[in-house]
mmCIF file of C-alpha atoms in Angstrom:
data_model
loop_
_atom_site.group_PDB
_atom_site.id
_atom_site.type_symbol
_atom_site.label_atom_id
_atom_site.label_comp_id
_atom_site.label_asym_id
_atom_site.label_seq_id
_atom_site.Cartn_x
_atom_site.Cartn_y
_atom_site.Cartn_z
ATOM 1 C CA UNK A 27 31.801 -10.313 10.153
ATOM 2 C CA UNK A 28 30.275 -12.584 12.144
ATOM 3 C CA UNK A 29 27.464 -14.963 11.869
ATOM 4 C CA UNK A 30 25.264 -12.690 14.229
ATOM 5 C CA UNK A 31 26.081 -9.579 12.383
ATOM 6 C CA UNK A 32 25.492 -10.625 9.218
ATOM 7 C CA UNK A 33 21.751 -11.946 10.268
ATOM 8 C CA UNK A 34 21.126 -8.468 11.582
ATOM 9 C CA UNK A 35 21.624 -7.327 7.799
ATOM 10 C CA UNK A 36 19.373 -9.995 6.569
ATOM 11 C CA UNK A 37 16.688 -9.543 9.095
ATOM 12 C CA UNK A 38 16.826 -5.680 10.023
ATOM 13 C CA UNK A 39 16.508 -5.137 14.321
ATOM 14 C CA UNK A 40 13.761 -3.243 15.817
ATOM 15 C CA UNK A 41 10.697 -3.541 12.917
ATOM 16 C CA UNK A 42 8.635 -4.883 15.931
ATOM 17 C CA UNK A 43 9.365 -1.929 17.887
ATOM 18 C CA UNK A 44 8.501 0.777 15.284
ATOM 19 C CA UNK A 45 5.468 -1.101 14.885
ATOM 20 C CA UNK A 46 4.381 -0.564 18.489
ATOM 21 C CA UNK A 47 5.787 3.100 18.133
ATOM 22 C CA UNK A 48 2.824 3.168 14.778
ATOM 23 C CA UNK A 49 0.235 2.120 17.095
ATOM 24 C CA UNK A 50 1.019 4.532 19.812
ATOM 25 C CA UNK A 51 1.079 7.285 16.899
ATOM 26 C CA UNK A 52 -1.933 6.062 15.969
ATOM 27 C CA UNK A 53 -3.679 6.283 19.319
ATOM 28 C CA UNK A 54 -2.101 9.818 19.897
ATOM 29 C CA UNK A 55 -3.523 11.048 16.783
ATOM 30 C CA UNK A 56 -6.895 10.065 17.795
ATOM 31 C CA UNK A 57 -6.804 11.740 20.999
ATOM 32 C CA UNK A 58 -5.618 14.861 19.557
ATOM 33 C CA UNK A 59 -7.415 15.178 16.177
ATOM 34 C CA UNK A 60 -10.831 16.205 17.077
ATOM 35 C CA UNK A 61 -12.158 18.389 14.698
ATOM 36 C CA UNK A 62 -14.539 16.789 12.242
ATOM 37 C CA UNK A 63 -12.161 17.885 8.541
ATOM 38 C CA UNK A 64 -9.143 16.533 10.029
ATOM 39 C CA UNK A 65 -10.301 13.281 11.521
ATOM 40 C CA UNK A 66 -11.279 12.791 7.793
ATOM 41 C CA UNK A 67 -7.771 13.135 6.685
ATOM 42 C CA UNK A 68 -6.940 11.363 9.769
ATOM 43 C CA UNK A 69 -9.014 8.722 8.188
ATOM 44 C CA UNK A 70 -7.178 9.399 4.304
ATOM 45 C CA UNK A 71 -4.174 8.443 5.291
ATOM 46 C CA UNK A 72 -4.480 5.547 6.941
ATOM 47 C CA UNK A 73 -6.886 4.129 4.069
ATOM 48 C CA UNK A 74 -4.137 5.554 1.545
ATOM 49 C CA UNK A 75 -1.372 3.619 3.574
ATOM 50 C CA UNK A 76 -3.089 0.774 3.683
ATOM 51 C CA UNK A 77 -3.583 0.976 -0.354
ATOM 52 C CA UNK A 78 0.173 1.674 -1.086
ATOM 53 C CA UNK A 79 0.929 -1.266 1.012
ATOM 54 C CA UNK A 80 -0.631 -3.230 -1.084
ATOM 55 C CA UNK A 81 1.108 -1.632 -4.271
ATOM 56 C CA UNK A 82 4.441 -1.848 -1.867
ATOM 57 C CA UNK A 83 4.388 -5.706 -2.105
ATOM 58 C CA UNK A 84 3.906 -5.629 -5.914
ATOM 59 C CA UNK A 85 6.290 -2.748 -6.820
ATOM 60 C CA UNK A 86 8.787 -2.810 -4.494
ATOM 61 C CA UNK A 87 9.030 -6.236 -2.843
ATOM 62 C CA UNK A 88 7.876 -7.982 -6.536
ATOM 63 C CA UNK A 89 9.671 -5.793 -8.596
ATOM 64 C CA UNK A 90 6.832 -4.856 -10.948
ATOM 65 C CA UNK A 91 5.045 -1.582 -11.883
ATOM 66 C CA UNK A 92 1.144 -2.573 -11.851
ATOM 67 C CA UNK A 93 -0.984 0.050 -13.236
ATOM 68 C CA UNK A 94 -3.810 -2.535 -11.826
ATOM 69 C CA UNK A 95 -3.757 -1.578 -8.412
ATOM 70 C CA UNK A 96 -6.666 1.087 -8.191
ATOM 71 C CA UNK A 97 -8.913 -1.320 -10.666
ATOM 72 C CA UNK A 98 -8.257 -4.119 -7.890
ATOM 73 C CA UNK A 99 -9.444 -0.964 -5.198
ATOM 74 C CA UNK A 100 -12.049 -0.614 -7.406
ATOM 75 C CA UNK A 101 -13.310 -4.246 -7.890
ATOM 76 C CA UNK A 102 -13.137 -4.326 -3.977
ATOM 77 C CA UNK A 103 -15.318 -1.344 -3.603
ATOM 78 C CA UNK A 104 -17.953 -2.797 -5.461
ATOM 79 C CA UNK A 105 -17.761 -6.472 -4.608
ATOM 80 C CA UNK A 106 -18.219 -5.328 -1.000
ATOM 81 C CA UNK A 107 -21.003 -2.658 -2.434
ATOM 82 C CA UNK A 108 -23.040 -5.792 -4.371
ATOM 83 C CA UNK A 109 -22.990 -8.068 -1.541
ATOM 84 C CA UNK A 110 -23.706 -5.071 0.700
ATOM 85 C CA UNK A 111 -27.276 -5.183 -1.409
ATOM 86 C CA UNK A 112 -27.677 -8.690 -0.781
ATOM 87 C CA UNK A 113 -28.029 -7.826 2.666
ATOM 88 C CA UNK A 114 -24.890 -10.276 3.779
ATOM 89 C CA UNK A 115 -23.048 -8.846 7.054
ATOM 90 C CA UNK A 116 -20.136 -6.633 6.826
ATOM 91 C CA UNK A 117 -17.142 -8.441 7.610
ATOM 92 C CA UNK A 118 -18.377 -11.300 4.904
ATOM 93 C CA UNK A 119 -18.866 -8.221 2.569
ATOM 94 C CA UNK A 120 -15.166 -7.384 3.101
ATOM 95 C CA UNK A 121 -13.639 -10.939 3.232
ATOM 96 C CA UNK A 122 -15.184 -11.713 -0.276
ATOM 97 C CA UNK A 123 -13.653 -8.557 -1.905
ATOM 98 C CA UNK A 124 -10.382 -9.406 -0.711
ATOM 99 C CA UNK A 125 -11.081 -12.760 -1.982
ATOM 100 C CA UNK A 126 -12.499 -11.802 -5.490
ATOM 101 C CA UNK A 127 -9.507 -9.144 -6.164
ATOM 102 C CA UNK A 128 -6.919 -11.856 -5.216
ATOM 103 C CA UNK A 129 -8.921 -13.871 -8.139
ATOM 104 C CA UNK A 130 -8.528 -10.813 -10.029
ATOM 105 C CA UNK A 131 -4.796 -10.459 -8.966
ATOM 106 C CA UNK A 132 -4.270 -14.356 -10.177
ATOM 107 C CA UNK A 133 -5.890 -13.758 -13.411
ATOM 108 C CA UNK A 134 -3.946 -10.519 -14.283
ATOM 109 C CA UNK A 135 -0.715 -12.229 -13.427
ATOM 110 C CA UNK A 136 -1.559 -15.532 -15.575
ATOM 111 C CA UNK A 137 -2.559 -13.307 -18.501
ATOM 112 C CA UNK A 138 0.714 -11.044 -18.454
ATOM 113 C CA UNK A 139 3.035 -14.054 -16.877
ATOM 114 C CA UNK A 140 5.832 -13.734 -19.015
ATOM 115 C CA UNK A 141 5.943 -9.760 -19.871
ATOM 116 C CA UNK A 142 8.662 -7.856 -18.420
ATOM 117 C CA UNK A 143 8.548 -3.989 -17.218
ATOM 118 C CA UNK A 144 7.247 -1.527 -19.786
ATOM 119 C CA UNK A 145 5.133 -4.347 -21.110
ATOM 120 C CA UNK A 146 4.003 -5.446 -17.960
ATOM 121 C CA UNK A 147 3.072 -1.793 -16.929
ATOM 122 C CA UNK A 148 0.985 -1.618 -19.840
ATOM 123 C CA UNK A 149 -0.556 -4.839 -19.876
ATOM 124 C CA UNK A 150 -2.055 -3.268 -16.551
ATOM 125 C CA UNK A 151 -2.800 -0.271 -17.670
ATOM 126 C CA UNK A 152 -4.405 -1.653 -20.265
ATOM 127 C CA UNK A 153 -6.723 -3.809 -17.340
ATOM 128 C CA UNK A 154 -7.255 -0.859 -15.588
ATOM 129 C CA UNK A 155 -8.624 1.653 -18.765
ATOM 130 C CA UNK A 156 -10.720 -1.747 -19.451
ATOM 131 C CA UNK A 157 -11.983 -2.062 -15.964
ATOM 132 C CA UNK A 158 -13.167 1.749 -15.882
ATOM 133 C CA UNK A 159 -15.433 1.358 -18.971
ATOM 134 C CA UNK A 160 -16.926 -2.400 -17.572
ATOM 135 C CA UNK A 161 -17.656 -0.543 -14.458
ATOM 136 C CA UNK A 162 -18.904 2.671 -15.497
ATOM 137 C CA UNK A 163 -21.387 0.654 -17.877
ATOM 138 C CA UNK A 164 -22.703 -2.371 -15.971
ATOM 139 C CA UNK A 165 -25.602 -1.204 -14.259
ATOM 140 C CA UNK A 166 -26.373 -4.522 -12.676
ATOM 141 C CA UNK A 167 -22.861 -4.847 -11.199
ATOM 142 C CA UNK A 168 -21.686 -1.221 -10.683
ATOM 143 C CA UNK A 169 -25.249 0.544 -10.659
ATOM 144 C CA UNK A 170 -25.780 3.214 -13.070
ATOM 145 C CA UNK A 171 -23.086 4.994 -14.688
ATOM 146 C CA UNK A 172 -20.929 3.152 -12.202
ATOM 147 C CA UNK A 173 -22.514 5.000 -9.338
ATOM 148 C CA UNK A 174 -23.563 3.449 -6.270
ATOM 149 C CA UNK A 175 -24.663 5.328 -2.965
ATOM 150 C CA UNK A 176 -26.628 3.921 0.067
ATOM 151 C CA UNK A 177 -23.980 1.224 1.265
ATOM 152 C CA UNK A 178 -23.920 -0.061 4.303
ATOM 153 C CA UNK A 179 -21.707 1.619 7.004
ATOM 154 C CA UNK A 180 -19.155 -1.092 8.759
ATOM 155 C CA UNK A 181 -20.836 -3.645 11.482
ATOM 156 C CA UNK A 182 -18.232 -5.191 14.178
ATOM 157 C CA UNK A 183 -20.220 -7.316 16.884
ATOM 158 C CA UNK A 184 -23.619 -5.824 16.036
ATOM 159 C CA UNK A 185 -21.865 -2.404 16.665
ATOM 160 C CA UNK A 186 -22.292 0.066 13.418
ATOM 161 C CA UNK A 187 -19.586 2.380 13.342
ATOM 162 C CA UNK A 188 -21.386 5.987 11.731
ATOM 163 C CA UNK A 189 -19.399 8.812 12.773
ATOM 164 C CA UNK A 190 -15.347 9.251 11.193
ATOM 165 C CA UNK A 191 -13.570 8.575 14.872
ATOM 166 C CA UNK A 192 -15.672 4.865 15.159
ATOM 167 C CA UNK A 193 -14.249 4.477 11.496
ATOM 168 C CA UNK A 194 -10.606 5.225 12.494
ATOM 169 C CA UNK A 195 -10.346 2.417 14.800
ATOM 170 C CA UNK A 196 -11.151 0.078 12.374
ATOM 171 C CA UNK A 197 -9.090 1.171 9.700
ATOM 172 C CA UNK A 198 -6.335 1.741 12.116
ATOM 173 C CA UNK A 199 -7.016 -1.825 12.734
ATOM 174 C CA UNK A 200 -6.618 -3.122 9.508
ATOM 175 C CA UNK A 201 -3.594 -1.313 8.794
ATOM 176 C CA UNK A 202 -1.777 -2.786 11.842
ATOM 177 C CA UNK A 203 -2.483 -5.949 10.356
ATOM 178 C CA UNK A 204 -0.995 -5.570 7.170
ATOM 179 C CA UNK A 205 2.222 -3.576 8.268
ATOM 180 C CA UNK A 206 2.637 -6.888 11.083
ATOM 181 C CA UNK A 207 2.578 -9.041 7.598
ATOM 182 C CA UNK A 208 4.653 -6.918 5.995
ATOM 183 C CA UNK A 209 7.158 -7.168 8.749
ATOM 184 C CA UNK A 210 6.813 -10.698 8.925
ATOM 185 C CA UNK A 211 7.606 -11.449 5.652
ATOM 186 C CA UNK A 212 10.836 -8.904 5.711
ATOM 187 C CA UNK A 213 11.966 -10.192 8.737
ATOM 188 C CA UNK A 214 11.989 -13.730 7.338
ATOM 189 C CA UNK A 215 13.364 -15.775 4.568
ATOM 190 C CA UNK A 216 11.078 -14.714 2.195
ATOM 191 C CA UNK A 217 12.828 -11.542 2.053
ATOM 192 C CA UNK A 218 16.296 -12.627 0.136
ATOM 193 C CA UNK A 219 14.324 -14.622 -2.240
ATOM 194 C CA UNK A 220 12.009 -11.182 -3.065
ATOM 195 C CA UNK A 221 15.264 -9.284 -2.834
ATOM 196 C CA UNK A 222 17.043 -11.393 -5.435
ATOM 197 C CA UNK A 223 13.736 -11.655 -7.541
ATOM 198 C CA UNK A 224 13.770 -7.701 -8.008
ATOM 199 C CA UNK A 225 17.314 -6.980 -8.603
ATOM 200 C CA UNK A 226 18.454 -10.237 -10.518
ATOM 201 C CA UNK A 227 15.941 -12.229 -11.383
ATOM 202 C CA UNK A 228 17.958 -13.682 -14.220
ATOM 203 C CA UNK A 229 20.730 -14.915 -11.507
ATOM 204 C CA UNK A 230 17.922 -16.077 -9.451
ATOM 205 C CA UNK A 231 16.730 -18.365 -11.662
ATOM 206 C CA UNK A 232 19.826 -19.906 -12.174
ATOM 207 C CA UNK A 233 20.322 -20.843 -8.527
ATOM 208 C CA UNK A 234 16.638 -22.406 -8.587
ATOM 209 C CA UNK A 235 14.618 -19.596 -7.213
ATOM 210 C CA UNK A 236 10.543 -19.256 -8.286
ATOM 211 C CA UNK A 237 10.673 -15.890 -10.030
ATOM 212 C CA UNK A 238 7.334 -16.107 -11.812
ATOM 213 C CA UNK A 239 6.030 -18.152 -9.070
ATOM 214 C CA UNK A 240 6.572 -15.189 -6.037
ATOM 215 C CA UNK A 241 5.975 -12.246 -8.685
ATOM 216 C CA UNK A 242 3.076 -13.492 -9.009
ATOM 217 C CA UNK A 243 2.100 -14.097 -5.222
ATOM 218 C CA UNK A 244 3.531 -10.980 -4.336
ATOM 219 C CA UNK A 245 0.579 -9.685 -7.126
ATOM 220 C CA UNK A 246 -2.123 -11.413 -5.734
ATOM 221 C CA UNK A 247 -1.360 -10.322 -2.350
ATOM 222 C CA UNK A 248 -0.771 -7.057 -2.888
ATOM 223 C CA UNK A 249 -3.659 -6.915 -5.073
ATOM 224 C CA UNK A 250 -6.288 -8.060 -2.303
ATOM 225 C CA UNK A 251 -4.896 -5.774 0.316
ATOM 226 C CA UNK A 252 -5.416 -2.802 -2.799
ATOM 227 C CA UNK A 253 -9.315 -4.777 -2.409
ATOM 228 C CA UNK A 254 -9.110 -4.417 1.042
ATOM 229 C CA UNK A 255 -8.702 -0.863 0.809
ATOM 230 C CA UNK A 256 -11.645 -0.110 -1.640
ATOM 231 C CA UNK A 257 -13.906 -2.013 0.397
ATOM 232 C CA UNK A 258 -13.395 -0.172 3.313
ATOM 233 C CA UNK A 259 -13.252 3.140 1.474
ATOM 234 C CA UNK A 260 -16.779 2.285 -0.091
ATOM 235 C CA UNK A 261 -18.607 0.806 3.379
ATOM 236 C CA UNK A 262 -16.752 4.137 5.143
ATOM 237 C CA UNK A 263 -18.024 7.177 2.653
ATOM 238 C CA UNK A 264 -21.169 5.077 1.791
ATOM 239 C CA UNK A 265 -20.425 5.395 -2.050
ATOM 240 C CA UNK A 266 -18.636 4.561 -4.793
ATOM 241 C CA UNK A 267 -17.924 5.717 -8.046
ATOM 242 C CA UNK A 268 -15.551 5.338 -11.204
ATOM 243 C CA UNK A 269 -13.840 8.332 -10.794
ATOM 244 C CA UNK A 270 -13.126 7.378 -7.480
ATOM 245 C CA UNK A 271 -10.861 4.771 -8.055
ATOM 246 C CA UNK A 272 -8.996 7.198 -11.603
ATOM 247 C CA UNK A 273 -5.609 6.750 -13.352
ATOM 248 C CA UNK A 274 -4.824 9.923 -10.771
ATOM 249 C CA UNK A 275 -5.211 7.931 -7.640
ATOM 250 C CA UNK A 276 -2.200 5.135 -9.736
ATOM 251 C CA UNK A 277 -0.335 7.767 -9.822
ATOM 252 C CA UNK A 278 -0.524 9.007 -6.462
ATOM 253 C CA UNK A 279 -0.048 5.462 -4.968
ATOM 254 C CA UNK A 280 3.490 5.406 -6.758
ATOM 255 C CA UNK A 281 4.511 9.014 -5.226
ATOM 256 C CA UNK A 282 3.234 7.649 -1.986
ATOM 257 C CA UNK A 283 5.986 4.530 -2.492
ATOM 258 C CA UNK A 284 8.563 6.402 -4.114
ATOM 259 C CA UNK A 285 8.467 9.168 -1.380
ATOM 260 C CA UNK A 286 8.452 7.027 1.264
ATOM 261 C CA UNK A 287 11.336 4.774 -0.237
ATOM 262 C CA UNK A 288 11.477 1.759 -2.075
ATOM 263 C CA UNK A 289 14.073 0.024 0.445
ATOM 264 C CA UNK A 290 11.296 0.553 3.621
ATOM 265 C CA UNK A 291 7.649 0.016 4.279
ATOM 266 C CA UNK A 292 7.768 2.073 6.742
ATOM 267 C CA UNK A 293 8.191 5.520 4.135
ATOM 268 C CA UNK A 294 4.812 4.187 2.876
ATOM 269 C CA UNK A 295 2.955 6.042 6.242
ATOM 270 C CA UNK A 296 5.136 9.197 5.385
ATOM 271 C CA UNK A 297 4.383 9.082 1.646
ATOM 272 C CA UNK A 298 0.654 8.630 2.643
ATOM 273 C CA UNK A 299 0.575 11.252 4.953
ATOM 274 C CA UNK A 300 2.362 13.644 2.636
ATOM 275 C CA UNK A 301 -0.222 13.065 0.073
ATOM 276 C CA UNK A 302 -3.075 13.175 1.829
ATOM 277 C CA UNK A 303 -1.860 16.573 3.432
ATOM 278 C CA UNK A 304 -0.157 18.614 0.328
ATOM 279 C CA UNK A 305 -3.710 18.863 -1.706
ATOM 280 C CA UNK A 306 -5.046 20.370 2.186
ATOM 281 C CA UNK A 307 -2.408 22.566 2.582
ATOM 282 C CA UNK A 308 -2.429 24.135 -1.217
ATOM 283 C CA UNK A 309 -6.368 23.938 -1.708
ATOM 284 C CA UNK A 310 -5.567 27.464 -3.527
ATOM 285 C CA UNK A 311 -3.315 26.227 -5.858
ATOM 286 C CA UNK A 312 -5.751 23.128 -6.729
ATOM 287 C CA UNK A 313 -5.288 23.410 -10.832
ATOM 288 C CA UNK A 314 -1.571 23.620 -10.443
ATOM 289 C CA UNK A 315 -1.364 20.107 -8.042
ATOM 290 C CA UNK A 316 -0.423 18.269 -11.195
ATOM 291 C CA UNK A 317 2.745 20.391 -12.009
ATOM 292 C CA UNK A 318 3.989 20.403 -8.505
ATOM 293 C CA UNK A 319 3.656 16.398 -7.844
ATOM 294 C CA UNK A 320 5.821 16.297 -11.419
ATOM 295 C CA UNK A 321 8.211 18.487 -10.193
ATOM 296 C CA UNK A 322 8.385 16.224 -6.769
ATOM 297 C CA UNK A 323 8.949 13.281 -8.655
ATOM 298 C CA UNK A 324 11.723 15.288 -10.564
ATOM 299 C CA UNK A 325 13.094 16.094 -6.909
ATOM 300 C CA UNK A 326 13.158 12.633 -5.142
ATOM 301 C CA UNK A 327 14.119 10.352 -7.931
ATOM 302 C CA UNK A 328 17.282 12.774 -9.100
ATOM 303 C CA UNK A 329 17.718 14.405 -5.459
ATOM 304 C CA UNK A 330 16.660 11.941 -3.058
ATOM 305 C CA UNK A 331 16.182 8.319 -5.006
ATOM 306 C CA UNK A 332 15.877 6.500 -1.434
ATOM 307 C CA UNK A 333 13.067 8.280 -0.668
ATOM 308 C CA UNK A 334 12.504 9.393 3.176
ATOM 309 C CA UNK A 335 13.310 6.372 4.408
ATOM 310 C CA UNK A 336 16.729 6.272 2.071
ATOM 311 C CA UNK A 337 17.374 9.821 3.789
ATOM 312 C CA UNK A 338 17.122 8.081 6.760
ATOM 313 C CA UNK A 339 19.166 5.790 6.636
ATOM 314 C CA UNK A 340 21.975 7.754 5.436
ATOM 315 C CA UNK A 341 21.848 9.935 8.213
ATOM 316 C CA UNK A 342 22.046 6.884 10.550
ATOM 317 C CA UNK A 343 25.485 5.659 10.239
ATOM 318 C CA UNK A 344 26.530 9.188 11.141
ATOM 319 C CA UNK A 345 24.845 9.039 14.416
ATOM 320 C CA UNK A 346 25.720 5.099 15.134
ATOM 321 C CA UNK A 347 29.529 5.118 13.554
ATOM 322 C CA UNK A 348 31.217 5.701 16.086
ATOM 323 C CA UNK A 349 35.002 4.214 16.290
ATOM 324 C CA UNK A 350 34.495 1.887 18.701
ATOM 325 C CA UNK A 351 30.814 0.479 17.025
ATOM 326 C CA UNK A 352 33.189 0.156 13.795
ATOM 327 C CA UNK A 353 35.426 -2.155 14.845
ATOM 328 C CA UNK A 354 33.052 -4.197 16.880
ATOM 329 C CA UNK A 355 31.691 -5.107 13.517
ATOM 330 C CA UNK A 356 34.784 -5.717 12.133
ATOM 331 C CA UNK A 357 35.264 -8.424 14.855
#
C-alpha cells in the first residue's frame, strides 16, 4: 500500500464535502418546511444534533459513557437563564455557559480521573441525580422548583430572533460550527491518538500517549458543546425546567449516537433526526415509546452494531470494489 493510500485511511476523503452537502440540506429544509409544528422539529433536531455531538466527542471519540451530559445541558440552560436576568447581552449569556460547563466538565473529570467504565458511568450518573435535586431546589440559582420562564429570546447585531424560522438559522449556525470541529479534529492527528485511547488505552500508554490527559479534554469539550446546547434550547423556548434536561433525554442522546454509529459523526444528524421524528410519527402509541426504543437498541446493537453509518459503509465497498479499483490499491 502506498504512502498516499494509507493517509486516505488515516484521514478519511470527502468530510469537507458532506459538510457542504449538510449545509445545502440545511438550507433546503428551510425552504421547504413551512408549517409552524414542523419547523419546530425542524428546530429539534438540529438542537438534538448539536447535543449528541457533544456526547459524540466524550463517548465515542473519548471512549467513555458520561451519564453527565444532560446535567452539563442543564447547567448551560441556566447559566445562560441567570445572566439572562442580569440583563448581560445574548451572545455573552451563551459564551459564559459554554465556559462554566467546560468548568463543570474539568471538575467532573478531576473527581472521577482514574475510574474506568461502569464506574465512570456511575460516577456521572451519580453527578447528574445530584445536579437535578441542586437545581430543582435553589431558588436563587434555578428559580423556584427549578422553574424559570421569561428568558430572553436570542439577540445577533441588535436583531432579536422571535419566530422558530429566525431561530433555525442560528442553530443551524452553531451546528455547522461544531460538525467543521469535529471534522477537523478527525481529519487530523488528533484522531489516531483518540482512536488508540478508546480501543487500547493500556497499549497507548505504553508508547507515551496522554490517555487521562485527552479523556479528559475530550470531556470538557464535549461537555461545553452539551452547554452550548442547553443554552440555546433555554434562550429559544424561553424556559427552562428540571424535567427538561431528565435521565430520559441521557438516554435518548446515546440512541441518537448508537443509531447513527459510533465509527461516524455524521450518523449523529440521522440518529437526531430519527429521534426527534419517531415520538411525531407514533404520538398514539406515546405510553409504549419506552418499550419500542428498548427493542431498537435490542435491534442495532445485535443487528446492526455500526449503526447507519456502519450500514453504510458496508454497502460501499460493494459499489467502489471493482477489479480494477482493487488492485490499484494493491499497487
Amino acid at each position: 500500500m502506498t504512502k498516499s493510500n494509507m493517509a486516505t485511511r488515516l484521514y478519511p476523503r470527502g468530510q469537507y464535502g458532506i459538510l457542504a452537502a449538510a449545509v445545502v440540506t440545511l438550507i433546503v429544509l428551510s425552504q421547504v418546511v413551512t408549517k409552524s409544528s414542523s419547523v419546530n422539529l425542524l428546530n429539534l433536531w438540529v438542537v438534538y444534533s448539536i447535543a449528541g455531538l457533544g456526547f459524540f466527542w466524550i463517548f465515542a471519540l473519548g471512549g467513555r459513557f458520561a451519564f453527565s451530559q444532560t446535567f452539563m445541558m442543564a447547567l448551560g440552560g441556566y447559566t445562560t437563564a441567570y445572566l439572562d436576568s442580569l440583563g448581560l447581552p445574548f451572545v455573552v449569556c451563551v459564551l459564559g455557559a459554554v465556559a462554566v460547563t467546560g468548568l463543570g466538565g474539568v471538575a467532573v473529570g478531576l473527581i472521577l480521573w482514574r475510574t474506568e467504565h461502569f464506574y465512570f458511568a456511575l460516577g456521572t450518573l451519580a453527578v447528574a441525580e445530584i445536579g437535578a435535586v441542586v437545581f430543582g431546589r435553589t431558588s436563587t440559582f434555578t428559580g423556584v422548583n427549578g422553574n424559570i420562564t421569561g428568558v430572553g429570546y436570542p439577540r445577533i447585531f441588535d436583531y432579536e430572533l422571535r419566530t422558530d424560522n429566525e431561530v433555525f438559522w442560528l442553530l443551524a449556525f452553531v451546528l455547522v460550527i461544531v460538525l467543521l470541529l469535529t471534522v477537523w479534529a478527525r481529519r487530523s492527528s488528533v484522531s489516531r491518538q483518540l482512536d488508540a485511547v478508546r480501543e487500547i488505552p493500556v497499549v497507548a500508554r505504553t508508547v507515551g500517549v496522554r490517555v487521562d490527559s485527552w479523556r479528559l479534554r475530550t470531556l470538557v469539550f464535549g461537555s461545553s458543546i452539551g452547554g452550548l446546547s442547553g443554552a440555546l434550547i433555554t434562550h429559544w423556548q424561553g424556559f427552562i425546567g428540571v424535567d427538561s434536561f431528565g435521565l430520559d433525554l441521557g438516554i435518548g442522546l446515546f440512541l441518537i449516537v448508537i443509531l447513527g454509529g459510533l465509527a461516524s459523526h455524521w450518523g449523529v444528524l440521522a440518529g437526531a433526526a430519527f429521534y426527534v421524528l419517531v415520538p411525531e410519527l407514533l404520538s398514539g402509541l406515546q405510553q409504549y415509546m419506552s418499550v419500542f426504543y428498548g427493542a431498537l437498541l435490542l435491534i442495532v446493537i445485535l443487528v446492526f452494531p455500526g449503526g447507519l453509518s456502519g450500514l453504510f459503509d458496508r454497502l460501499a465497498p460493494k459499489r467502489r470494489g471493482t477489479p480494477r479499483s482493487r488492485e490499484m490499491e494493491k499497487s
